[in-house]
Amino acid sequence: MKAMLCEKFGPPEDLVLKEVANLIPLAGQVRIATEACGVNFPDTLIIENKYQFKPELPFAPGGEVTGIVDAVGDGVSQDLLGQPVMCMTLSGGFAEQTLCKAEDLIARPISMPSQPSRCGLELSRRRWNRRRWRCVKLCWSQS
């Protein structure tokens, strides 16, 4: 799978697109085939090592993901396979696959498009707390 990786702390221009091994969900996790991922100011702080969350290098930034569950770990219902979902993670979203705890999944409404038609198209979803999430389609065709 392809992932936009932070291999050294620095500006967004230092991120590199690489082919990496497919992710395997552990017990209690799901793997999401990423369709879109939010791009936010904290992502910039994280890749510059200026945020309280400090992942080990290398890592894929991106913490707001939407996609389809394509694999589940032990203890997770097989019924989730193929379901459209959203998830907040601390990192990992700038990749074709993202791991998420099953308990952190949020069902994506049927009315929300499963695939934005072009890069930059916003997806918005109101949660019970009226918070809005915005996601930007990942452009894999640039590789």
PDB file of C-alpha atoms in Angstrom:
ATOM      1  CA  MET A   1       0.000   0.000   0.000  1.00  0.00           C
ATOM      2  CA  LYS A   2       1.051   3.613  -0.407  1.00  0.00           C
ATOM      3  CA  ALA A   3       1.581   5.919   2.548  1.00  0.00           C
ATOM      4  CA  MET A   4       2.709   9.519   2.930  1.00  0.00           C
ATOM      5  CA  LEU A   5       5.423   9.163   5.558  1.00  0.00           C
ATOM      6  CA  CYS A   6       7.207  11.476   7.930  1.00  0.00           C
ATOM      7  CA  GLU A   7      10.705   9.976   8.092  1.00  0.00           C
ATOM      8  CA  LYS A   8      12.284  13.034   9.701  1.00  0.00           C
ATOM      9  CA  PHE A   9      10.672  15.911  11.543  1.00  0.00           C
ATOM     10  CA  GLY A  10      10.220  18.998   9.420  1.00  0.00           C
ATOM     11  CA  PRO A  11       7.837  20.849   7.077  1.00  0.00           C
ATOM     12  CA  PRO A  12       5.187  19.150   4.908  1.00  0.00           C
ATOM     13  CA  GLU A  13       7.554  19.298   1.940  1.00  0.00           C
ATOM     14  CA  ASP A  14       9.697  16.655   3.683  1.00  0.00           C
ATOM     15  CA  LEU A  15       6.918  14.018   3.631  1.00  0.00           C
ATOM     16  CA  VAL A  16       7.594  11.156   1.227  1.00  0.00           C
ATOM     17  CA  LEU A  17       5.183   8.872  -0.629  1.00  0.00           C
ATOM     18  CA  LYS A  18       6.316   5.245  -0.258  1.00  0.00           C
ATOM     19  CA  GLU A  19       5.122   1.716  -0.791  1.00  0.00           C
ATOM     20  CA  VAL A  20       4.852  -0.046   2.595  1.00  0.00           C
ATOM     21  CA  ALA A  21       3.558  -3.400   3.855  1.00  0.00           C
ATOM     22  CA  ASN A  22      -0.183  -3.897   4.284  1.00  0.00           C
ATOM     23  CA  LEU A  23      -1.415  -3.314   7.822  1.00  0.00           C
ATOM     24  CA  ILE A  24      -2.661  -6.255   9.896  1.00  0.00           C
ATOM     25  CA  PRO A  25      -5.292  -5.405  12.536  1.00  0.00           C
ATOM     26  CA  LEU A  26      -4.545  -6.647  16.052  1.00  0.00           C
ATOM     27  CA  ALA A  27      -7.173  -7.835  18.532  1.00  0.00           C
ATOM     28  CA  GLY A  28      -9.878  -5.185  18.902  1.00  0.00           C
ATOM     29  CA  GLN A  29      -8.787  -3.288  15.793  1.00  0.00           C
ATOM     30  CA  VAL A  30     -10.163  -2.851  12.285  1.00  0.00           C
ATOM     31  CA  ARG A  31      -8.370  -1.913   9.100  1.00  0.00           C
ATOM     32  CA  ILE A  32     -10.006   0.823   7.057  1.00  0.00           C
ATOM     33  CA  ALA A  33      -9.462   1.155   3.313  1.00  0.00           C
ATOM     34  CA  THR A  34      -8.903   4.903   3.456  1.00  0.00           C
ATOM     35  CA  GLU A  35     -11.003   7.002   1.084  1.00  0.00           C
ATOM     36  CA  ALA A  36     -10.320  10.403   2.619  1.00  0.00           C
ATOM     37  CA  CYS A  37      -8.418  11.922   5.508  1.00  0.00           C
ATOM     38  CA  GLY A  38      -8.658  15.301   7.188  1.00  0.00           C
ATOM     39  CA  VAL A  39      -5.725  17.673   6.852  1.00  0.00           C
ATOM     40  CA  ASN A  40      -5.409  19.879   9.919  1.00  0.00           C
ATOM     41  CA  PHE A  41      -3.031  22.287  11.639  1.00  0.00           C
ATOM     42  CA  PRO A  42      -2.126  19.724  14.359  1.00  0.00           C
ATOM     43  CA  ASP A  43      -0.818  17.436  11.598  1.00  0.00           C
ATOM     44  CA  THR A  44       1.702  20.140  10.722  1.00  0.00           C
ATOM     45  CA  LEU A  45       2.724  20.493  14.355  1.00  0.00           C
ATOM     46  CA  ILE A  46       3.086  16.705  14.721  1.00  0.00           C
ATOM     47  CA  ILE A  47       5.371  16.339  11.680  1.00  0.00           C
ATOM     48  CA  GLU A  48       7.480  19.238  12.983  1.00  0.00           C
ATOM     49  CA  ASN A  49       7.727  17.588  16.450  1.00  0.00           C
ATOM     50  CA  LYS A  50       5.986  20.587  18.063  1.00  0.00           C
ATOM     51  CA  TYR A  51       2.870  18.801  19.368  1.00  0.00           C
ATOM     52  CA  GLN A  52       2.289  16.960  22.651  1.00  0.00           C
ATOM     53  CA  PHE A  53       1.702  13.695  20.721  1.00  0.00           C
ATOM     54  CA  LYS A  54       5.103  12.529  19.472  1.00  0.00           C
ATOM     55  CA  PRO A  55       4.959   9.379  17.328  1.00  0.00           C
ATOM     56  CA  GLU A  56       8.045   7.339  16.556  1.00  0.00           C
ATOM     57  CA  LEU A  57       9.573   7.808  13.112  1.00  0.00           C
ATOM     58  CA  PRO A  58       8.619   6.869  10.466  1.00  0.00           C
ATOM     59  CA  PHE A  59       4.856   7.432  10.636  1.00  0.00           C
ATOM     60  CA  ALA A  60       1.984   8.533   8.440  1.00  0.00           C
ATOM     61  CA  PRO A  61       0.283  11.670   9.782  1.00  0.00           C
ATOM     62  CA  GLY A  62      -3.467  12.211   9.560  1.00  0.00           C
ATOM     63  CA  GLY A  63      -5.975  11.697  12.322  1.00  0.00           C
ATOM     64  CA  GLU A  64      -9.480  11.959  10.782  1.00  0.00           C
ATOM     65  CA  VAL A  65     -10.243   9.087   8.439  1.00  0.00           C
ATOM     66  CA  THR A  66     -13.207   7.896   6.421  1.00  0.00           C
ATOM     67  CA  GLY A  67     -13.365   4.680   4.422  1.00  0.00           C
ATOM     68  CA  ILE A  68     -14.588   1.090   4.324  1.00  0.00           C
ATOM     69  CA  VAL A  69     -13.704  -1.598   6.877  1.00  0.00           C
ATOM     70  CA  ASP A  70     -11.763  -4.245   4.922  1.00  0.00           C
ATOM     71  CA  ALA A  71     -10.261  -6.374   7.719  1.00  0.00           C
ATOM     72  CA  VAL A  72     -10.945  -7.028  11.399  1.00  0.00           C
ATOM     73  CA  GLY A  73      -8.779  -8.324  14.234  1.00  0.00           C
ATOM     74  CA  ASP A  74      -9.617 -10.968  16.819  1.00  0.00           C
ATOM     75  CA  GLY A  75     -12.659 -10.182  18.918  1.00  0.00           C
ATOM     76  CA  VAL A  76     -14.193  -7.845  16.336  1.00  0.00           C
ATOM     77  CA  SER A  77     -17.461  -8.725  14.594  1.00  0.00           C
ATOM     78  CA  GLN A  78     -17.168  -9.822  10.979  1.00  0.00           C
ATOM     79  CA  ASP A  79     -20.355  -7.791  10.412  1.00  0.00           C
ATOM     80  CA  LEU A  80     -18.181  -4.662  10.222  1.00  0.00           C
ATOM     81  CA  LEU A  81     -16.543  -5.844   6.993  1.00  0.00           C
ATOM     82  CA  GLY A  82     -17.652  -3.643   4.104  1.00  0.00           C
ATOM     83  CA  GLN A  83     -19.208  -1.002   6.358  1.00  0.00           C
ATOM     84  CA  PRO A  84     -18.593   2.714   5.617  1.00  0.00           C
ATOM     85  CA  VAL A  85     -17.051   4.317   8.706  1.00  0.00           C
ATOM     86  CA  MET A  86     -15.183   7.302  10.112  1.00  0.00           C
ATOM     87  CA  CYS A  87     -12.574   7.248  12.849  1.00  0.00           C
ATOM     88  CA  MET A  88     -10.377   9.634  14.809  1.00  0.00           C
ATOM     89  CA  THR A  89      -6.803   8.422  15.177  1.00  0.00           C
ATOM     90  CA  LEU A  90      -3.692  10.255  16.270  1.00  0.00           C
ATOM     91  CA  SER A  91      -1.818   9.310  13.110  1.00  0.00           C
ATOM     92  CA  GLY A  92      -1.851   6.897  10.201  1.00  0.00           C
ATOM     93  CA  GLY A  93      -4.515   8.496   8.027  1.00  0.00           C
ATOM     94  CA  PHE A  94      -2.278   9.613   5.161  1.00  0.00           C
ATOM     95  CA  ALA A  95      -2.162   6.053   3.840  1.00  0.00           C
ATOM     96  CA  GLU A  96      -4.289   3.720   1.758  1.00  0.00           C
ATOM     97  CA  GLN A  97      -4.993   1.688   4.922  1.00  0.00           C
ATOM     98  CA  THR A  98      -5.541   2.878   8.481  1.00  0.00           C
ATOM     99  CA  LEU A  99      -5.832   0.930  11.732  1.00  0.00           C
ATOM    100  CA  CYS A 100      -8.442   1.969  14.268  1.00  0.00           C
ATOM    101  CA  LYS A 101      -9.853   0.538  17.486  1.00  0.00           C
ATOM    102  CA  ALA A 102     -13.242  -0.980  16.690  1.00  0.00           C
ATOM    103  CA  GLU A 103     -14.759   0.874  19.653  1.00  0.00           C
ATOM    104  CA  ASP A 104     -13.693   4.209  18.129  1.00  0.00           C
ATOM    105  CA  LEU A 105     -15.537   3.699  14.826  1.00  0.00           C
ATOM    106  CA  ILE A 106     -18.373   5.990  13.830  1.00  0.00           C
ATOM    107  CA  ALA A 107     -20.824   4.726  11.217  1.00  0.00           C
ATOM    108  CA  ARG A 108     -20.770   6.919   8.119  1.00  0.00           C
ATOM    109  CA  PRO A 109     -24.272   7.969   7.034  1.00  0.00           C
ATOM    110  CA  ILE A 110     -25.586   6.476   3.810  1.00  0.00           C
ATOM    111  CA  SER A 111     -26.234  10.036   2.557  1.00  0.00           C
ATOM    112  CA  MET A 112     -22.509  10.833   2.728  1.00  0.00           C
ATOM    113  CA  PRO A 113     -20.735   9.976  -0.546  1.00  0.00           C
ATOM    114  CA  SER A 114     -18.389   7.036  -0.245  1.00  0.00           C
ATOM    115  CA  GLN A 115     -15.887   8.550  -2.663  1.00  0.00           C
ATOM    116  CA  PRO A 116     -15.410  12.242  -3.320  1.00  0.00           C
ATOM    117  CA  SER A 117     -15.287  12.821  -7.045  1.00  0.00           C
ATOM    118  CA  ARG A 118     -12.196  15.043  -6.980  1.00  0.00           C
ATOM    119  CA  CYS A 119      -9.423  15.968  -4.598  1.00  0.00           C
ATOM    120  CA  GLY A 120     -10.354  18.822  -2.333  1.00  0.00           C
ATOM    121  CA  LEU A 121     -14.046  17.950  -2.122  1.00  0.00           C
ATOM    122  CA  GLU A 122     -15.174  18.336   1.465  1.00  0.00           C
ATOM    123  CA  LEU A 123     -17.169  15.790   3.356  1.00  0.00           C
ATOM    124  CA  SER A 124     -18.968  17.043   6.423  1.00  0.00           C
ATOM    125  CA  ARG A 125     -20.802  15.109   9.076  1.00  0.00           C
ATOM    126  CA  ARG A 126     -22.594  16.508  12.104  1.00  0.00           C
ATOM    127  CA  ARG A 127     -22.031  14.491  15.236  1.00  0.00           C
ATOM    128  CA  TRP A 128     -24.269  14.566  18.271  1.00  0.00           C
ATOM    129  CA  ASN A 129     -22.064  17.295  19.704  1.00  0.00           C
ATOM    130  CA  ARG A 130     -22.490  19.411  16.524  1.00  0.00           C
ATOM    131  CA  ARG A 131     -18.810  19.137  15.709  1.00  0.00           C
ATOM    132  CA  ARG A 132     -17.919  19.138  12.018  1.00  0.00           C
ATOM    133  CA  TRP A 133     -15.293  16.978  10.409  1.00  0.00           C
ATOM    134  CA  ARG A 134     -13.837  17.745   7.072  1.00  0.00           C
ATOM    135  CA  CYS A 135     -12.012  15.248   4.960  1.00  0.00           C
ATOM    136  CA  VAL A 136      -9.951  15.716   1.840  1.00  0.00           C
ATOM    137  CA  LYS A 137      -9.611  12.965  -0.754  1.00  0.00           C
ATOM    138  CA  LEU A 138      -6.115  11.511  -0.871  1.00  0.00           C
ATOM    139  CA  CYS A 139      -4.600  11.812  -4.333  1.00  0.00           C
ATOM    140  CA  TRP A 140      -2.760   8.575  -5.035  1.00  0.00           C
ATOM    141  CA  SER A 141      -2.572   9.322  -8.745  1.00  0.00           C
ATOM    142  CA  GLN A 142       0.255  11.770  -8.033  1.00  0.00           C
ATOM    143  CA  SER A 143       2.758   8.967  -7.490  1.00  0.00           C
TER     144      SER A 143
END
